[in-house]
Coordinates of C-alpha atoms and ligand atoms in Angstrom, one line a residue:
X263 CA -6.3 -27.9 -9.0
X264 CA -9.7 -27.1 -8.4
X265 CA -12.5 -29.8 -9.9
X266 CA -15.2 -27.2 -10.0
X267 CA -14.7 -25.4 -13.6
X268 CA -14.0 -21.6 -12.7
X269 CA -16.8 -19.1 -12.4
X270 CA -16.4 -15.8 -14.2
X271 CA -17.5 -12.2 -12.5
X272 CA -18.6 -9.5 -14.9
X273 CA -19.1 -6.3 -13.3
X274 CA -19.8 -2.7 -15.1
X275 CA -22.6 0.2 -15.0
X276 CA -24.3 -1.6 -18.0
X277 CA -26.0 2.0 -18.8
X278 CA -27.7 0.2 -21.0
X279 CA -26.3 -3.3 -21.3
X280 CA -25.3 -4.0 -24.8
X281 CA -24.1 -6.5 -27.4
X282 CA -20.5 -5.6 -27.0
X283 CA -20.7 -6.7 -22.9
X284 CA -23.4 -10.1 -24.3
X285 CA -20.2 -10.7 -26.2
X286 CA -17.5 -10.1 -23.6
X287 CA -19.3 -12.4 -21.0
X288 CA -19.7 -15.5 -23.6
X289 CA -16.5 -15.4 -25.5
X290 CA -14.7 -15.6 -21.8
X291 CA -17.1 -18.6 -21.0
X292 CA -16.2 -20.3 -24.2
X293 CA -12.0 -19.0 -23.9
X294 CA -11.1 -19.1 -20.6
X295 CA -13.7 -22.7 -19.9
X296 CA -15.7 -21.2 -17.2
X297 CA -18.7 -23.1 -16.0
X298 CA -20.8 -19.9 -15.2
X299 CA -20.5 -16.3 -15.3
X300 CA -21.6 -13.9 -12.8
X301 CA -22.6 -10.5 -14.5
X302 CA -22.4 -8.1 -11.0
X303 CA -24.6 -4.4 -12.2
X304 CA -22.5 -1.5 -10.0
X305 CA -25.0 0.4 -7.7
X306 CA -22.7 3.4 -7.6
X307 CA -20.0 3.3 -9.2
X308 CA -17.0 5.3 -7.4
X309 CA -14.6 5.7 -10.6
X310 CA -16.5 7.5 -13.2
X311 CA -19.7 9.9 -13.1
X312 CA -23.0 8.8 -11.8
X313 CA -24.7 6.9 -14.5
X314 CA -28.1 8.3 -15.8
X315 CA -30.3 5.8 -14.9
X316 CA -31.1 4.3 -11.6
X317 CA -29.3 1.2 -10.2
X318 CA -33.1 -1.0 -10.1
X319 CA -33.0 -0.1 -14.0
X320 CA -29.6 -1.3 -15.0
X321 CA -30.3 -3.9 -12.8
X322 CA -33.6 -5.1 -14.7
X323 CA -31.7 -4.5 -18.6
X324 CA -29.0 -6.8 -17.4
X325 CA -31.7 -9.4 -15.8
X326 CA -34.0 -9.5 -19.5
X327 CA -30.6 -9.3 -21.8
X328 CA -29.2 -12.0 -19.8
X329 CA -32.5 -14.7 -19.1
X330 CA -32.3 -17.0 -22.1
X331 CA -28.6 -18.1 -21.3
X332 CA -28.7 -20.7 -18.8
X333 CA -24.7 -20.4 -18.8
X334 CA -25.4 -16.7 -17.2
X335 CA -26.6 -15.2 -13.7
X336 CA -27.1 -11.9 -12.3
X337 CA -25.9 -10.8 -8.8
X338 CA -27.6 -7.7 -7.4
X339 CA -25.8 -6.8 -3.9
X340 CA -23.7 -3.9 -5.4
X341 CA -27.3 -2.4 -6.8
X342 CA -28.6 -3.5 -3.3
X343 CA -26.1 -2.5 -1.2
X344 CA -26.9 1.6 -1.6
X345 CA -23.3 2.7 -1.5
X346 CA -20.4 2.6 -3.8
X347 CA -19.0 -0.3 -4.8
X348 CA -16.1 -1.4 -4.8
X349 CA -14.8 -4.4 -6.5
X350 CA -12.6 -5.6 -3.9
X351 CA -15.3 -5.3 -1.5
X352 CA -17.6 -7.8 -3.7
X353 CA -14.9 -10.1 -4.2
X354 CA -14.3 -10.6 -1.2
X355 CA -17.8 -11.3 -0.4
X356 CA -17.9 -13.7 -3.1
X357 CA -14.9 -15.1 -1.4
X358 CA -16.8 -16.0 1.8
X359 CA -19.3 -17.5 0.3
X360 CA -17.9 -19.6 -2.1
X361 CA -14.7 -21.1 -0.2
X362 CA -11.5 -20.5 -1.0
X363 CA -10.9 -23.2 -3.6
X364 CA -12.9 -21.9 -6.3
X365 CA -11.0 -20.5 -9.5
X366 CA -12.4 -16.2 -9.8
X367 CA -11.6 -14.6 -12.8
X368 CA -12.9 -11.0 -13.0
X369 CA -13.6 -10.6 -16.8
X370 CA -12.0 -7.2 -18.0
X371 CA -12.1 -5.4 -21.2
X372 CA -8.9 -3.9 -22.2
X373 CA -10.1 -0.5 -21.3
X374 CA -11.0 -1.2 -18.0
X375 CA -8.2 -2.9 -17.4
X376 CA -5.9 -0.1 -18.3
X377 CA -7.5 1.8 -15.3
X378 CA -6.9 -1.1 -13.2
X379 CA -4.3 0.6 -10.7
X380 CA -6.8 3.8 -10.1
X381 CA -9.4 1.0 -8.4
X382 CA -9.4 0.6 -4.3
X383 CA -6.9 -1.8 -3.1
X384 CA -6.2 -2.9 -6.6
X385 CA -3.2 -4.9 -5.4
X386 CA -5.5 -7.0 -3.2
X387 CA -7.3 -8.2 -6.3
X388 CA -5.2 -10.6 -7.1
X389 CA -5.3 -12.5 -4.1
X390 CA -9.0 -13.0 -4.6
X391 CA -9.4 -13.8 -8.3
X392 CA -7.6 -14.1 -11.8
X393 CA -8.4 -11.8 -14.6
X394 CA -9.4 -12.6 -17.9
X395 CA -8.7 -9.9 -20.3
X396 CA -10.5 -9.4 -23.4
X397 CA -8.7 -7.0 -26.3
X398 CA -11.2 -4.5 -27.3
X399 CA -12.1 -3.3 -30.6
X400 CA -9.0 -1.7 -31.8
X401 CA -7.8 -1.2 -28.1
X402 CA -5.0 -3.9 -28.1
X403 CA -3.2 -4.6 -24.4
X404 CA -0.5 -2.5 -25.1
X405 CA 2.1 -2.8 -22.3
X406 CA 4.3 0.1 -23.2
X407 CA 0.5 2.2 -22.7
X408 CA 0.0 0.5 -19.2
X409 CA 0.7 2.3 -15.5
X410 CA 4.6 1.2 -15.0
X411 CA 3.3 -1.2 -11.9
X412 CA 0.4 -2.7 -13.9
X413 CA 2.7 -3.2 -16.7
X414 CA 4.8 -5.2 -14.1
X415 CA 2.4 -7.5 -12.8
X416 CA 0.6 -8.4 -16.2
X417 CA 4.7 -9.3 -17.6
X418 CA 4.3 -11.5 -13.9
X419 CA 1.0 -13.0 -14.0
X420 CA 0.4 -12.5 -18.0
X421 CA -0.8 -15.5 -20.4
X422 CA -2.4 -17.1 -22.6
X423 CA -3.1 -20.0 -20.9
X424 CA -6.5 -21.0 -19.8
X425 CA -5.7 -24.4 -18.2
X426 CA -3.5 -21.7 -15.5
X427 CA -7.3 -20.3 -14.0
X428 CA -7.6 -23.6 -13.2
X429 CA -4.5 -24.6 -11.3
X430 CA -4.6 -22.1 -8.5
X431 CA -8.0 -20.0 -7.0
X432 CA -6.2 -16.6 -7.9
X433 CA -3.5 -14.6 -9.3
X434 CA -3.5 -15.0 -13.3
X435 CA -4.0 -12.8 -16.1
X436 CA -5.1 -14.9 -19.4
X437 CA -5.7 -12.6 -22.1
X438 CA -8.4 -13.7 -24.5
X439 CA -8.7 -12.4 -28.1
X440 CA -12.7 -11.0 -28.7
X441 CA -14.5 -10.2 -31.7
X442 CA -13.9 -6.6 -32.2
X443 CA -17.1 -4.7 -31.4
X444 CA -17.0 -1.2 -31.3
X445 CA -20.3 -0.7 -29.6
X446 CA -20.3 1.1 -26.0
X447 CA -22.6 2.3 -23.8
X448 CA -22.0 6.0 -24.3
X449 CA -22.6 5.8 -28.2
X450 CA -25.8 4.2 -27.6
X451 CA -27.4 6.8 -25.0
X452 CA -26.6 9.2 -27.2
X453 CA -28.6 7.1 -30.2
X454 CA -31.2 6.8 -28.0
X455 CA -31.4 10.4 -26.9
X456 CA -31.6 11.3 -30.7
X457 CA -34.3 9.0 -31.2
X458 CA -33.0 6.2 -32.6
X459 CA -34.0 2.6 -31.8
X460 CA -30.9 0.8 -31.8
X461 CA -32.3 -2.3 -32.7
X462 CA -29.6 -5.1 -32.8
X463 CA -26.8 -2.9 -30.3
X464 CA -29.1 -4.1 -27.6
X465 CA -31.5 -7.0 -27.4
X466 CA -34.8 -6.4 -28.3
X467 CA -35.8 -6.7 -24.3
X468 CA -33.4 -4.2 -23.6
X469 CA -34.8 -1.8 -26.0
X470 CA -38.4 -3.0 -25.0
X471 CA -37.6 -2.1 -21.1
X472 CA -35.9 1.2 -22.1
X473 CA -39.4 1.9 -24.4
X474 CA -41.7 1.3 -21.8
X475 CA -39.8 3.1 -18.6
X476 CA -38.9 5.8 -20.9
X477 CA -35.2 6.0 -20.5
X478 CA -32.7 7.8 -21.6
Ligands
LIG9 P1 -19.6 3.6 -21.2 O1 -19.7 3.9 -22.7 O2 -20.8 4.2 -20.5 O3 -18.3 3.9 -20.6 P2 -19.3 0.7 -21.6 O4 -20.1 0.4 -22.9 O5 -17.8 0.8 -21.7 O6 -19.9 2.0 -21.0 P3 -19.3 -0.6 -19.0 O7 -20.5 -0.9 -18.2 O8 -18.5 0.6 -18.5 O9 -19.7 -0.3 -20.5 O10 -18.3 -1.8 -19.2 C1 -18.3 -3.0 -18.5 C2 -17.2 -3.9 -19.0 O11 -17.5 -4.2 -20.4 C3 -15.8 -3.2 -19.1 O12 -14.9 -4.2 -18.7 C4 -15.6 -2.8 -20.5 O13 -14.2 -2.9 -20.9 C5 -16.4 -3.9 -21.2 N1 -16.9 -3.5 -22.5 C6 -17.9 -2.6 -22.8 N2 -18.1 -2.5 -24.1 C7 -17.3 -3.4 -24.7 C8 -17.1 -3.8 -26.1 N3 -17.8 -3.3 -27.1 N4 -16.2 -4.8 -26.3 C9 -15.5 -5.4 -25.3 N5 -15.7 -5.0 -24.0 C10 -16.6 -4.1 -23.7

């Protein structure tokens, strides 16, 4: 039982950070009790194609959308570290750092979750944090979708519970229900490619940094 309340790790390419991620990060807070969460940018990301703008950029969009909540802090040694990063690499880092009584939870939308057995050493995740799964907008955790083996250890480690993230350092899976927000990163480069100013899908320091560096 760990007396520290646990602290949550958000990672993702946040190409732009939006609403739908602001969200995510502070509906786990307030579900799953964490004290603080830990929003980790990806420098480059090995799983998916290279995001269109610069690590320092996403970096500095999740630093001004995340400044006015003292509950949230930004780590930036995957945008620091120059090479691809890999989540069981940070975590393990984390680890190190922070001892190894400290409740993780790596905060997961359903969709990423899904591709949870495609990530590098994925088994080893679970000796290193919890997971705290958010259902997406319309994307519910739907088992008989999973990978067979991911399937298996969410029926294993699966729950509701978030009193379990705080019993052990590692090893759950609490599913959290989110408000449905179908916004995503994709839609709103495209917006903002067309022209459009996507006022209130990203905060209005997010749109201001994306103005004056002339993004996407
Ligand atoms: P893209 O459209 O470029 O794939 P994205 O909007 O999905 O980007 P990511 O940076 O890839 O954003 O996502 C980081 C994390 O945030 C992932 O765990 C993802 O599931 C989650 N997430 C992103 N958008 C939402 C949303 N609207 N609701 C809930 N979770 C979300």
């Amino acid at each position: 039982m760990s007396e520290a309340p646990p602290l949550g790790v958000f990672g993702g390419t946040f190409d732009p950070v939006h609403v739908g991620h602001l969200r995510l990060a502070e509906e786990a807070r307030e579900a799953l009790q964490l004290g603080r969460v830990r929003w980790i940018p990806a420098g480059q990301p090995w799983h998916r194609a290279a995001p269109q703008t610069s690590p320092a950029h996403r970096l500095a969009m999740v630093e001004a959308a995340v400044a006015s909540n003292e509950a949230f802090e930004v780590d930036g040694r995957e945008v620091a570290s120059g090479r691809p990063s890999y989540t069981v690499d940070t975590l393990t880092a984390l680890r190190a750092e922070l001892g190894d009584a400290l409740p993780l939870v790596l905060i997961l939308g359903t969709d990423a979750f899904s591709l949870l057995h495609t990530w590098h050493r994925w088994r080893e995740l679970f000796a290193l944090a919890h997971i705290g799964l958010a259902t997406r907008a319309g994307q519910a955790a739907d088992a008989a979708a999973l990978d067979p083996a991911l399937a298996a250890e969410l029926a294993a480690r699966g729950g509701r519970d978030a009193q379990a993230l705080r019993e052990r350092p590692s090893g759950a899976i609490v599913r959290f229900d989110m408000t449905p927000l179908a916004v995503s990163a994709t839609d709103i480069r495209a917006r903002l490619a067309r022209g459009e100013r996507c006022r209130y899908l990203l905060p209005d320091e997010v749109f201001e940094y994306i103005r004056l560096n002339r993004l996407y």
